[in-house]
Coordinates of C-alpha atoms in Angstrom, one line a residue:
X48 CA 7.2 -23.7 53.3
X49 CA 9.3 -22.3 56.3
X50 CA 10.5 -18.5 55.3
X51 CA 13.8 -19.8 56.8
X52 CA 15.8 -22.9 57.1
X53 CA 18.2 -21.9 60.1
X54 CA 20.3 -19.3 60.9
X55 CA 23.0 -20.2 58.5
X56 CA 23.2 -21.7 55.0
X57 CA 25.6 -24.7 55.1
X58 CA 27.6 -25.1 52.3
X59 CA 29.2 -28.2 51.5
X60 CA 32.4 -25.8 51.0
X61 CA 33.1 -22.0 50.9
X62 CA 32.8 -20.2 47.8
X63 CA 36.1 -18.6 47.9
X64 CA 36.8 -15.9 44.8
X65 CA 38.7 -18.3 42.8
X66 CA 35.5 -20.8 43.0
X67 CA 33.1 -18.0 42.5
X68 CA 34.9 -17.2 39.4
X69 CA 35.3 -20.9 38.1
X70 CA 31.5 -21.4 39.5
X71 CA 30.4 -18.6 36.8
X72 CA 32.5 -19.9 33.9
X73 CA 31.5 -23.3 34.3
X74 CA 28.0 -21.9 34.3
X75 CA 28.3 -19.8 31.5
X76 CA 30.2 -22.6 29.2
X77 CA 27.2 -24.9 30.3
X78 CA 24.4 -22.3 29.1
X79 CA 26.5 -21.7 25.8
X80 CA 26.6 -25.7 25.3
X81 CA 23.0 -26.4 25.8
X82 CA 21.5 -23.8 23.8
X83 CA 20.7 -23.4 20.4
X84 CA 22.4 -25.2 17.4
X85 CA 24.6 -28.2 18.4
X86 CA 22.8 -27.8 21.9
X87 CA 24.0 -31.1 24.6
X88 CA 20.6 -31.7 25.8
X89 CA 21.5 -33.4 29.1
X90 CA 23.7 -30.5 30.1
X91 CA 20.3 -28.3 30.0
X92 CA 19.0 -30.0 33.2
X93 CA 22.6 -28.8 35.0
X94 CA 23.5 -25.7 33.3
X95 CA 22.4 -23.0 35.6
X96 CA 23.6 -24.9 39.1
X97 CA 27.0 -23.2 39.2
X98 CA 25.3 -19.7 38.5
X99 CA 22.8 -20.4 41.6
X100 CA 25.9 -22.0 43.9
X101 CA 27.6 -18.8 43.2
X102 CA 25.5 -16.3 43.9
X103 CA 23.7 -18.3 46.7
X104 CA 27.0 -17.7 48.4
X105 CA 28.1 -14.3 47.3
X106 CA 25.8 -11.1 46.6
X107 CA 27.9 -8.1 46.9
X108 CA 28.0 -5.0 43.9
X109 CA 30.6 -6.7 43.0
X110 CA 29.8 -10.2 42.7
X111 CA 26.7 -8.7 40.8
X112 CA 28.8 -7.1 38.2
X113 CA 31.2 -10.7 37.7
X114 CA 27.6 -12.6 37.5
X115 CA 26.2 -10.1 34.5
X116 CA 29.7 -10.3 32.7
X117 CA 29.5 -14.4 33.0
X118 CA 25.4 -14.3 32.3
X119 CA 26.9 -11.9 29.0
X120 CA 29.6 -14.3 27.6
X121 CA 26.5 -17.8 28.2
X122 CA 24.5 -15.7 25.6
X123 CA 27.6 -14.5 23.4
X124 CA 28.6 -18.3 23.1
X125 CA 25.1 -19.5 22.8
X126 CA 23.3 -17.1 20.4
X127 CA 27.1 -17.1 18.6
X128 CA 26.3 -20.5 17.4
X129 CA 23.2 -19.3 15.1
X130 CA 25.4 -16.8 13.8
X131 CA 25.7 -18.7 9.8
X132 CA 24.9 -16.1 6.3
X133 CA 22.8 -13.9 5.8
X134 CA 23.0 -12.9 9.9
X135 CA 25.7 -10.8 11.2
X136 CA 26.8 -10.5 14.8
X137 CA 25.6 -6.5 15.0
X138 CA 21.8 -8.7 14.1
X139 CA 22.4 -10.9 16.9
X140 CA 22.7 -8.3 19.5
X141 CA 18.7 -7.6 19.0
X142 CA 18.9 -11.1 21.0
X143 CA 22.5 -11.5 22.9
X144 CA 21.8 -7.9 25.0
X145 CA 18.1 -8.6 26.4
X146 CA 18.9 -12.4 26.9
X147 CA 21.9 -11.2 28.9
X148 CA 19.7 -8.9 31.3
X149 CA 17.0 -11.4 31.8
X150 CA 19.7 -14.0 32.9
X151 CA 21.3 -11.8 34.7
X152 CA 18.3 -10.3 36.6
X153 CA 16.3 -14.3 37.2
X154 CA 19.8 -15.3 39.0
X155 CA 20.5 -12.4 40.7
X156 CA 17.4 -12.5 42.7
X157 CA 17.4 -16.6 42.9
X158 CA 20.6 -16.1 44.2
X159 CA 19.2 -13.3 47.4
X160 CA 16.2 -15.4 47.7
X161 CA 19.0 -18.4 48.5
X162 CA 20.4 -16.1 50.8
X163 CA 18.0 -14.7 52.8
X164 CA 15.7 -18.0 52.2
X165 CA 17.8 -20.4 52.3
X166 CA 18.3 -23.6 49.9
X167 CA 15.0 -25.0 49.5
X168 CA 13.4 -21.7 48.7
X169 CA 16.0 -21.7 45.7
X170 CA 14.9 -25.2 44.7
X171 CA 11.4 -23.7 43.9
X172 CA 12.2 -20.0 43.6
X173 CA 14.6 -20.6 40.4
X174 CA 12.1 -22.9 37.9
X175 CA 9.4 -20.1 39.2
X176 CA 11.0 -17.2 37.7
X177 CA 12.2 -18.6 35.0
X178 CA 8.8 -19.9 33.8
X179 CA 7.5 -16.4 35.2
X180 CA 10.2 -14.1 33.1
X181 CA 9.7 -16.6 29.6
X182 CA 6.0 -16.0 29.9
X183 CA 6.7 -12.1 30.4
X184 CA 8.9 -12.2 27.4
X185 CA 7.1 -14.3 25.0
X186 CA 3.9 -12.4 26.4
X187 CA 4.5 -8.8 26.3
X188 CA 7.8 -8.4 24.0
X189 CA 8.8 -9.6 20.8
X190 CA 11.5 -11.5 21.9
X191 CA 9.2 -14.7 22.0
X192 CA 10.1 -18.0 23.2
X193 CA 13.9 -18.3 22.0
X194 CA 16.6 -19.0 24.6
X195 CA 13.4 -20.6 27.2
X196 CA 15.1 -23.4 29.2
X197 CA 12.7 -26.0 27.6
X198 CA 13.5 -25.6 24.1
X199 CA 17.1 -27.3 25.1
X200 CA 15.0 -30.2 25.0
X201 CA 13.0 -29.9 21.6
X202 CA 15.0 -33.5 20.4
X203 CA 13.1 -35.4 23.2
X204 CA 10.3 -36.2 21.7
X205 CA 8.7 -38.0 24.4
X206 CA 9.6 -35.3 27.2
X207 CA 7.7 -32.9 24.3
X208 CA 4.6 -34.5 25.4
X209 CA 4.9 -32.7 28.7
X210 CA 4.3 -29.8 27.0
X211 CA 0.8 -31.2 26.1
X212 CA -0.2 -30.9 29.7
X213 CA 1.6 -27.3 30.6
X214 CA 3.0 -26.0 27.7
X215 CA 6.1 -24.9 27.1
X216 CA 6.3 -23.1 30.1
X217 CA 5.7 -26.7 32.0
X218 CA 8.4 -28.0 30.2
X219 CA 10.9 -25.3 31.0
X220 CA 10.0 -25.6 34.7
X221 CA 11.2 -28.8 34.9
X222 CA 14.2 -28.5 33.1
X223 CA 15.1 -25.4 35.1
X224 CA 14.4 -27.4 38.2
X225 CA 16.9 -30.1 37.6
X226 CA 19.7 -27.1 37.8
X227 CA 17.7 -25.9 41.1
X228 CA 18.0 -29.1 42.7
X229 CA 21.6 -29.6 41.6
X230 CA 22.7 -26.7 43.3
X231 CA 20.7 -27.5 46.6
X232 CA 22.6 -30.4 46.6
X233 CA 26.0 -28.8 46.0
X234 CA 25.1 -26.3 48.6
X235 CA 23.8 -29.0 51.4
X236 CA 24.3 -32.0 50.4
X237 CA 22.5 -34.5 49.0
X238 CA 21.6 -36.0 52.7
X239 CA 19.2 -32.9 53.5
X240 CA 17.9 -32.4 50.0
X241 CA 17.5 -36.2 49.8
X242 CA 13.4 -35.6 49.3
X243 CA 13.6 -32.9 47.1
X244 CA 15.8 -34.8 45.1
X245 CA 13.5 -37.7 45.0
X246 CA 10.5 -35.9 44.5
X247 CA 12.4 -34.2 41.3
X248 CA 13.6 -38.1 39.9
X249 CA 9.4 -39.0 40.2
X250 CA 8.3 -36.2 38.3
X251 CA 11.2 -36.8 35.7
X252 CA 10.3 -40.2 35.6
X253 CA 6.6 -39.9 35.2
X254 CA 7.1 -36.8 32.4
X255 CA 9.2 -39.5 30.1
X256 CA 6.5 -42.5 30.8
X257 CA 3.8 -40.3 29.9
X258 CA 5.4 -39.5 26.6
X259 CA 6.4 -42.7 25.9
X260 CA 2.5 -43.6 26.0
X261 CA 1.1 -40.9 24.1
X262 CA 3.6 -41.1 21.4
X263 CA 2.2 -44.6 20.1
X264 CA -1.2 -43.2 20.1
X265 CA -2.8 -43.5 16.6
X266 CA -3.1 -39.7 14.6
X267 CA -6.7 -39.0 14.4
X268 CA -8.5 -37.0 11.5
X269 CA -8.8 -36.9 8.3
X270 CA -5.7 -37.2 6.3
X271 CA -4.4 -34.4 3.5
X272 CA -2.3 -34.3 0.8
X273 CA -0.3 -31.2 1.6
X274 CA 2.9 -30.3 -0.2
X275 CA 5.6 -27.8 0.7
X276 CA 7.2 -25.4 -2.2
X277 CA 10.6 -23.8 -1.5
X278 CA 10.9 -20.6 -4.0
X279 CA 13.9 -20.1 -5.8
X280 CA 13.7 -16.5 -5.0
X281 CA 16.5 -16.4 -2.1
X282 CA 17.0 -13.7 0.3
X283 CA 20.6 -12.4 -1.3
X284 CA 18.6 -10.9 -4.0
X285 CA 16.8 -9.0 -1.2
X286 CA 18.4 -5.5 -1.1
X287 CA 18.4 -5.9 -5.5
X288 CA 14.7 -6.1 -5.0
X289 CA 14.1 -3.8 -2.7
X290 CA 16.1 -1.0 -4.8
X291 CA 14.2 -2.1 -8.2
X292 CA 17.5 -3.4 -9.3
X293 CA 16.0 -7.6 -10.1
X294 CA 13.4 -8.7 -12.2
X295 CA 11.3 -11.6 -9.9
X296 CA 9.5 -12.8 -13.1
X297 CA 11.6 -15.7 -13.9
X298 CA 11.7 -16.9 -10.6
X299 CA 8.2 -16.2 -10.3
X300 CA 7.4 -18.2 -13.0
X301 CA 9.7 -21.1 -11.4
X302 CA 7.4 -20.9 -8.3
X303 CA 4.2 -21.1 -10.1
X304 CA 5.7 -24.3 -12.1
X305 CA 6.8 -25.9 -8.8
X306 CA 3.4 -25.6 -7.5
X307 CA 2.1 -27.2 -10.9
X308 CA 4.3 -29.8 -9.9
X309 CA 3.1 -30.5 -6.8
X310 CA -0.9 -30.5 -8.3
X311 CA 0.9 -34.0 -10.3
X312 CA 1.9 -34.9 -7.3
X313 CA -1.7 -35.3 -5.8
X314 CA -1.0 -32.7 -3.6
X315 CA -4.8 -31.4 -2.3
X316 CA -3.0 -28.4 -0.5
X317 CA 0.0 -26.3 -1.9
X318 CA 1.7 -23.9 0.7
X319 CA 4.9 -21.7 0.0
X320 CA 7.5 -20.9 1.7
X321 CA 7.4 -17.4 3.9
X322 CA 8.0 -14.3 1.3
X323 CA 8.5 -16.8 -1.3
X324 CA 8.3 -13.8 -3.8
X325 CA 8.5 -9.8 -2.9
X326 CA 6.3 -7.3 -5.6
X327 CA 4.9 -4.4 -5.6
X328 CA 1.3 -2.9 -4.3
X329 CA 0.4 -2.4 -7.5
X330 CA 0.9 -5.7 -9.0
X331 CA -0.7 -7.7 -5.8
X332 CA -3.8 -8.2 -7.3
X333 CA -2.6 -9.5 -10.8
X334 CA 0.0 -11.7 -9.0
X335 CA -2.7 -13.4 -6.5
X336 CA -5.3 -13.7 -9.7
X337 CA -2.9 -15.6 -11.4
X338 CA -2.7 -18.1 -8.5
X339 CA -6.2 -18.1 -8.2
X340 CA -6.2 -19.4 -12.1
X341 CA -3.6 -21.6 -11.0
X342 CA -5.8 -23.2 -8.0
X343 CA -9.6 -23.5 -10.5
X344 CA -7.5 -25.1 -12.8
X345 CA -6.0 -27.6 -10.9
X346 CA -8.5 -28.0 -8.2
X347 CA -6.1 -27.1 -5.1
X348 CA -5.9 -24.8 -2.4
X349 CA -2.6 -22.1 -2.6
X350 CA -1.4 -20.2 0.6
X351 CA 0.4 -17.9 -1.8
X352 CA 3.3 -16.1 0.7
X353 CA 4.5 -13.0 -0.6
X354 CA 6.2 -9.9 0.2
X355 CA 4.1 -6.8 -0.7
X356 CA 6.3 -3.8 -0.6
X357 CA 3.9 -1.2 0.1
X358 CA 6.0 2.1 -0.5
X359 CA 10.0 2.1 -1.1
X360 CA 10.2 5.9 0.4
X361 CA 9.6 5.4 3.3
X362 CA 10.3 1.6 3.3
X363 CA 7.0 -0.2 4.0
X364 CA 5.8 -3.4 3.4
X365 CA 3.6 -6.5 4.4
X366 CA 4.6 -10.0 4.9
X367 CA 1.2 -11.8 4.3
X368 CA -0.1 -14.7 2.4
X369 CA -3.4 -15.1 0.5
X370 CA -5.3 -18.4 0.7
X371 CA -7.0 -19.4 -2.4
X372 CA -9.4 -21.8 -2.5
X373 CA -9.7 -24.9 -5.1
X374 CA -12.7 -22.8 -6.6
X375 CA -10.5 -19.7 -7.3
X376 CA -11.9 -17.6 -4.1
X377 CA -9.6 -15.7 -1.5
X378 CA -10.4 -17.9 1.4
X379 CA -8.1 -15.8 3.7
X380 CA -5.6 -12.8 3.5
X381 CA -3.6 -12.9 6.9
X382 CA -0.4 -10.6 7.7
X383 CA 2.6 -12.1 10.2
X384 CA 1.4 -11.2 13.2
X385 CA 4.8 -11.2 15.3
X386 CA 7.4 -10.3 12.9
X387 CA 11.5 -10.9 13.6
X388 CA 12.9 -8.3 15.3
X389 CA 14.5 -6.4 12.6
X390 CA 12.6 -7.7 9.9
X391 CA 10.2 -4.3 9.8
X392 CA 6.5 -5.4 8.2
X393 CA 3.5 -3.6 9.3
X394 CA 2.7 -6.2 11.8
X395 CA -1.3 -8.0 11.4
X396 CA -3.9 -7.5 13.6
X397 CA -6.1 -10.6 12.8
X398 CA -6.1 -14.3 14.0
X399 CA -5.6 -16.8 11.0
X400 CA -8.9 -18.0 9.8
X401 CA -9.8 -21.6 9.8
X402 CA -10.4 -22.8 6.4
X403 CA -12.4 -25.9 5.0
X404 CA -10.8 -28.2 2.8
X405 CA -13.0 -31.1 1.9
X406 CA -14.4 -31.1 5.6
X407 CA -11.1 -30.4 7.2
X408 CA -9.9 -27.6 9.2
X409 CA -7.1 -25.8 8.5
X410 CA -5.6 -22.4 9.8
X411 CA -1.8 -21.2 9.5
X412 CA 0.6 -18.8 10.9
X413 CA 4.0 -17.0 9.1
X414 CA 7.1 -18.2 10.9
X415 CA 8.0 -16.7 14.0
X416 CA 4.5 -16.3 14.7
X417 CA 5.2 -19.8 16.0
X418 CA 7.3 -18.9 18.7
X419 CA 4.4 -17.5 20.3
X420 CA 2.6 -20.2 22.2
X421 CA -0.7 -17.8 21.8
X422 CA -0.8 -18.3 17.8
X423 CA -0.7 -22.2 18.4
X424 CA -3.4 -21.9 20.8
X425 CA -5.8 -19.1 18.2
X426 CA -5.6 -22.0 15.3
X427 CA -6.7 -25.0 17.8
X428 CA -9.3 -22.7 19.8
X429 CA -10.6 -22.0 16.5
X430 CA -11.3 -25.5 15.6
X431 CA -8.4 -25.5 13.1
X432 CA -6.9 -29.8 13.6
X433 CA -3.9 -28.5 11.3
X434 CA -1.7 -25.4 10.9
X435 CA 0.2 -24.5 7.7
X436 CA 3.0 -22.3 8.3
X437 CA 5.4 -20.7 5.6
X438 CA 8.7 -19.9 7.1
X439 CA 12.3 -18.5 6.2
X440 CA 15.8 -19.8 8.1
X441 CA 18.9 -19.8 7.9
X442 CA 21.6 -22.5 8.4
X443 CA 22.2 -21.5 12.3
X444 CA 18.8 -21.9 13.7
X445 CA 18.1 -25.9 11.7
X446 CA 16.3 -27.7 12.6
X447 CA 16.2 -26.4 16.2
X448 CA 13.5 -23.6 14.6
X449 CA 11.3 -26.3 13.0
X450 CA 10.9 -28.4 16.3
X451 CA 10.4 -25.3 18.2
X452 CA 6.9 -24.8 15.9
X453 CA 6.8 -28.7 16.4
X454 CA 6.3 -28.5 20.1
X455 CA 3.8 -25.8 19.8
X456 CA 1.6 -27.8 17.7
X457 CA 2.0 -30.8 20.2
X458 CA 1.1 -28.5 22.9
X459 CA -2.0 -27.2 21.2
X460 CA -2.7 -30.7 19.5
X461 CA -2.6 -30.1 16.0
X462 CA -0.7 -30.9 13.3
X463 CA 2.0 -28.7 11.5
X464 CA 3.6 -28.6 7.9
X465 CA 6.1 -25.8 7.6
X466 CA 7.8 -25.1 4.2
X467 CA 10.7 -23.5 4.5
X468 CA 13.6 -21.1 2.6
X469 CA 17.3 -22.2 3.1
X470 CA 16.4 -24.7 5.8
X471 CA 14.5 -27.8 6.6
X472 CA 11.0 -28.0 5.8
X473 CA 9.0 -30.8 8.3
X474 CA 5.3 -32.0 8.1
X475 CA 4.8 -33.4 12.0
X476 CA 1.4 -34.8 13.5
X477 CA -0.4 -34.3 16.8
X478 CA 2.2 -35.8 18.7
X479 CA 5.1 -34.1 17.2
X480 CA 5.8 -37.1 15.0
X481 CA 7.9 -36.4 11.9
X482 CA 5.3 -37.2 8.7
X483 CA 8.3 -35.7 5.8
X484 CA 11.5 -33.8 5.9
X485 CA 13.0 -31.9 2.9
X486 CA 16.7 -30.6 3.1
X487 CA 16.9 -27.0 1.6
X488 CA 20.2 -27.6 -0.4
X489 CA 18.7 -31.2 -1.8
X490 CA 17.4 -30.9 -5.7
X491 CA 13.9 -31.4 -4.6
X492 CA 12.3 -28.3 -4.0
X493 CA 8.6 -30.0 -3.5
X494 CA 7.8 -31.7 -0.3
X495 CA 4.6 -33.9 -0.4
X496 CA 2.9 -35.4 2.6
X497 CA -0.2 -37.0 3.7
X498 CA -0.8 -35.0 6.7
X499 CA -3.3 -36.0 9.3
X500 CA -6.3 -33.1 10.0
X501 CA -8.0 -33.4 13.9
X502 CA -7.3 -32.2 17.1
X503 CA -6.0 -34.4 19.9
X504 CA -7.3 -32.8 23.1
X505 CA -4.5 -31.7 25.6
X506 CA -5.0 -29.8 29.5
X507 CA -2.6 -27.4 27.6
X508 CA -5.3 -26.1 24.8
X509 CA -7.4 -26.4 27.3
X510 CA -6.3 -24.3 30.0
X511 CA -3.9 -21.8 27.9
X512 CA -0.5 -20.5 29.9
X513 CA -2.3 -20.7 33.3
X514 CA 1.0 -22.3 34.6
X515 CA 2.9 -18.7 34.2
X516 CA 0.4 -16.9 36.5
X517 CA 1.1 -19.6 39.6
X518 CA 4.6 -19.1 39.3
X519 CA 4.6 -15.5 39.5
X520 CA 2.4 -15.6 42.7
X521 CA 5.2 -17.8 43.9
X522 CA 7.7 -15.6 43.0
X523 CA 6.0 -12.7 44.5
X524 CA 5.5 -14.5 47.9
X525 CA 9.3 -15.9 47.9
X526 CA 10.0 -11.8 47.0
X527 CA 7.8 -10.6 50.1
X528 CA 9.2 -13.4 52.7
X529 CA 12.6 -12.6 51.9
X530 CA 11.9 -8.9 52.3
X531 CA 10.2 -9.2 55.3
X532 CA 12.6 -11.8 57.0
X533 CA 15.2 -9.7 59.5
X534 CA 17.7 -12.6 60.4
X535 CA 18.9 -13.0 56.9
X536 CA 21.2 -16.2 57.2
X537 CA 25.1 -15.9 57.4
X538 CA 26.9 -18.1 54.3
X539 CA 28.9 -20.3 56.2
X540 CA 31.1 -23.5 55.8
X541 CA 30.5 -27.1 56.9
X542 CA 34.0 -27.2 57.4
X543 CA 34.7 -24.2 59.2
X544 CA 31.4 -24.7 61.3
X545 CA 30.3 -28.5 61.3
X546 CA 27.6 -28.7 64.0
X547 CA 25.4 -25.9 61.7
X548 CA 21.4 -26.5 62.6
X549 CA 19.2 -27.5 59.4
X550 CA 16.2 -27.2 59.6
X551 CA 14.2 -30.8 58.5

């Protein structure tokens, strides 16, 4: 790729401030419509044109200042839409403030790498730092994958097949593309970007075919008869609990009879929901032998979920669950690896471990572990064809939270079943296909499924985020040749300057 195009970027028109302004809101109100609950999927492959237009144009203090109030008000409106009881907006900005900054910062140097570059750069700069800074944050912070431009797309199943091939981040390069592109066009016209444009439409194209094939594809393994128990501990008795104010036992003894329920139900497998009760250090052990009683007699395996407070002054506690075995044995103890910002359990240290059930492999995860693409990729490297994964919502973030863990088990190839507090429990196969749903506020509180148990190979599980690492060599070459490059083009306007050289 040329480090320049000419000695002037054509626009199509100049961005006056008025435009630059109305460039930014429209950005913003696209972002904020896309994302999250009630999300417009097809705006996703748009939103983040106006913001690249804009600051293609325009890259003063000033303009800076404008872009990072707009970037600001795309997350308000966006993360605002997940805002439903028990979460406040003070929670939210764990999420609204560092989403703002790594908006603001991806567009702010998209938008100098347009300017000293020129547009093309920009077509391939943008989706580059985007996948680059996702991977960063699911990566290395525990902001994991929420607000990633692919997850505006977790309704498409077919397009989730991509993610087979590169992941998530794959997924999000594309979609963040489409925007890229868009604002090429706006800035040239479509005439010059004619090829990039065309060569955007085929991989499109070919993404959709290739998950209309594989989603007809026959689940392979052995199938298991899992079921899903929502507790009828809920989190408003929380702060009760944690003060030693609420007796569990009645609801404790409503958990243990819904799991009963679901051994009459054939159910081979009996998983609850994440923290489905919260006791004491103390009385672990009894609790857990009590489900190990539970699992001998009726010949099932329990992934008993549980809060174990370990010390009330100074708070501690572990959100973990104990796999028991059909025979009565702890098959696995395993503590939430990557817990919710704000949440505050002593985070695990181990991987899940794979467990046999009748010759089938099985592993799990606790709920937002599953917005790290790394715990998806742990239970299929470890042979597991099925991952069980107790989880707690709230009304703002369903279902877009249970297809999020969806796509993860489509990119690793395995099969999910996540019960679920105050939200919508899903059992999905290999290829993301829904199996059973359960709605929270329905009477049944026991999901049953027959689940199938085997991995379906995917490039993805095979090569891990490998995607991530091109980009950022990519971005750091685009970074580098637009440092080095002294005849940074002038912004000019076709109108005001129609014979303007482009370069081919």
């Amino acid at each position: 790729m040329k480090t320049g195009e000419s000695s002037t970027i054509s626009l199509v028109e100049p961005v006056t401030e008025k435009k630059f302004h109305l460039l930014l809101a429209g950005g913003a109100a696209l972002v904020a419509a896309s994302s999250m609950r009630f999300g417009v999927a097809e705006l996703g492959w748009v939103a983040w044109a106006p913001f690249l237009v804009a600051m293609g144009a325009r890259g003063s203090r000033r303009d800076h200042g404008w872009l990072f109030f707009y970037a600001t008000l795309a997350m308000v409106g966006a993360i605002g839409k997940i805002v439903t009881p028990p979460i406040t907006w003070p929670m939210m900005l764990a999420f609204v403030i560092p989403s703002s900054l790594v908006m603001f910062g991806s567009l702010a140097v998209a938008g100098w790498v347009i300017r000293r570059l020129g547009a093309v750069w920009g077509i391939y700069f943008f989706p580059a730092i985007t996948v680059t800074v996702e991977w960063i944050f699911y990566t290395f912070t525990p902001q994991s994958t929420w607000g990633a431009a692919g997850l505006t797309q977790v309704d498409n199943l077919p397009l989730v097949q991509f993610a087979s091939i590169a992941g998530l981040a794959g997924l999000s390069f594309l979609v963040a593309l489409g925007s890229s592109v868009t604002a090429a066009v706006a800035i040239r016209g479509f005439g010059d970007m004619k090829r990039h444009v065309a060569l955007f439409a085929m991989l499109f194209i070919a993404a959709q075919v290739y998950g209309q094939i594989r989603v007809v594809n026959p689940a392979p393994g052995k199938t298991i008869r899992v079921a899903g128990v929502s507790a009828p501990l809920g989190v408003e008795k929380l702060p009760q609990i944690l003060r030693g104010e609420y007796d569990t036992r009645q609801a404790d003894n409503e958990l243990f009879a819904r799991t009963a329920r679901a051994a009459d139900l054939g159910a081979r497998v009996v998983v609850w929901n994440e923290a489905a009760t919260i006791i004491d250090k103390s009385d672990e052990d009894s609790f857990v032998a009590r489900g190990r009683e539970l699992a001998r007699e009726r010949g099932i395996d329990i992934v008993m979920a549980i809060g174990v407070i370990i010390s009330r002054d100074p708070f501690k506690w572990q959100n973990r669950y104990h796999w028991i075995g059909k025979d009565g044995a702890v098959a696995d103890v395993y503590d939430k690896r990557h817990p919710t910002p704000g949440e505050g359990p002593i985070p695990g240290l181990a991987h899940p471990s794979v467990v046999d059930v009748d010759g089938a492999k099985l592993s799990g995860a606790i709920c937002y572990d599953y917005d790290f693409p790394e715990i998806a990729l742990n239970n299929a490297w470890a042979g597991a064809g099925l991952a069980l994964i107790p989880s707690s919502d709230w009304k703002g973030i369903d279902p877009v939270h249970p297809k999020m863990a969806r796509l993860q088990g489509v990119a690793a190839g395995i099969s999910t079943f996540r019960p679920v507090r105050a939200a919508t429990t899903i059992a999905a196969d290999q290829y993301g296909r829904i199996i059973a749903s359960m709605q929270y506020e329905g009477p049944n509180k026991v999901m049953v499924a027959d689940v199938p148990v085997g991995q379906v190979p995917t490039l993805y599980a095979a090569t891990g985020d490998i995607l991530p690492w091109g980009t950022a060599l990519f971005c750091l070459g685009g970074i580098i040749a637009a440092t080095m490059r002294r005849d940074a083009p002038k912004v000019e306007s076709r109108a005001d300057n129609p014979p303007l050289a482009r370069a081919a």
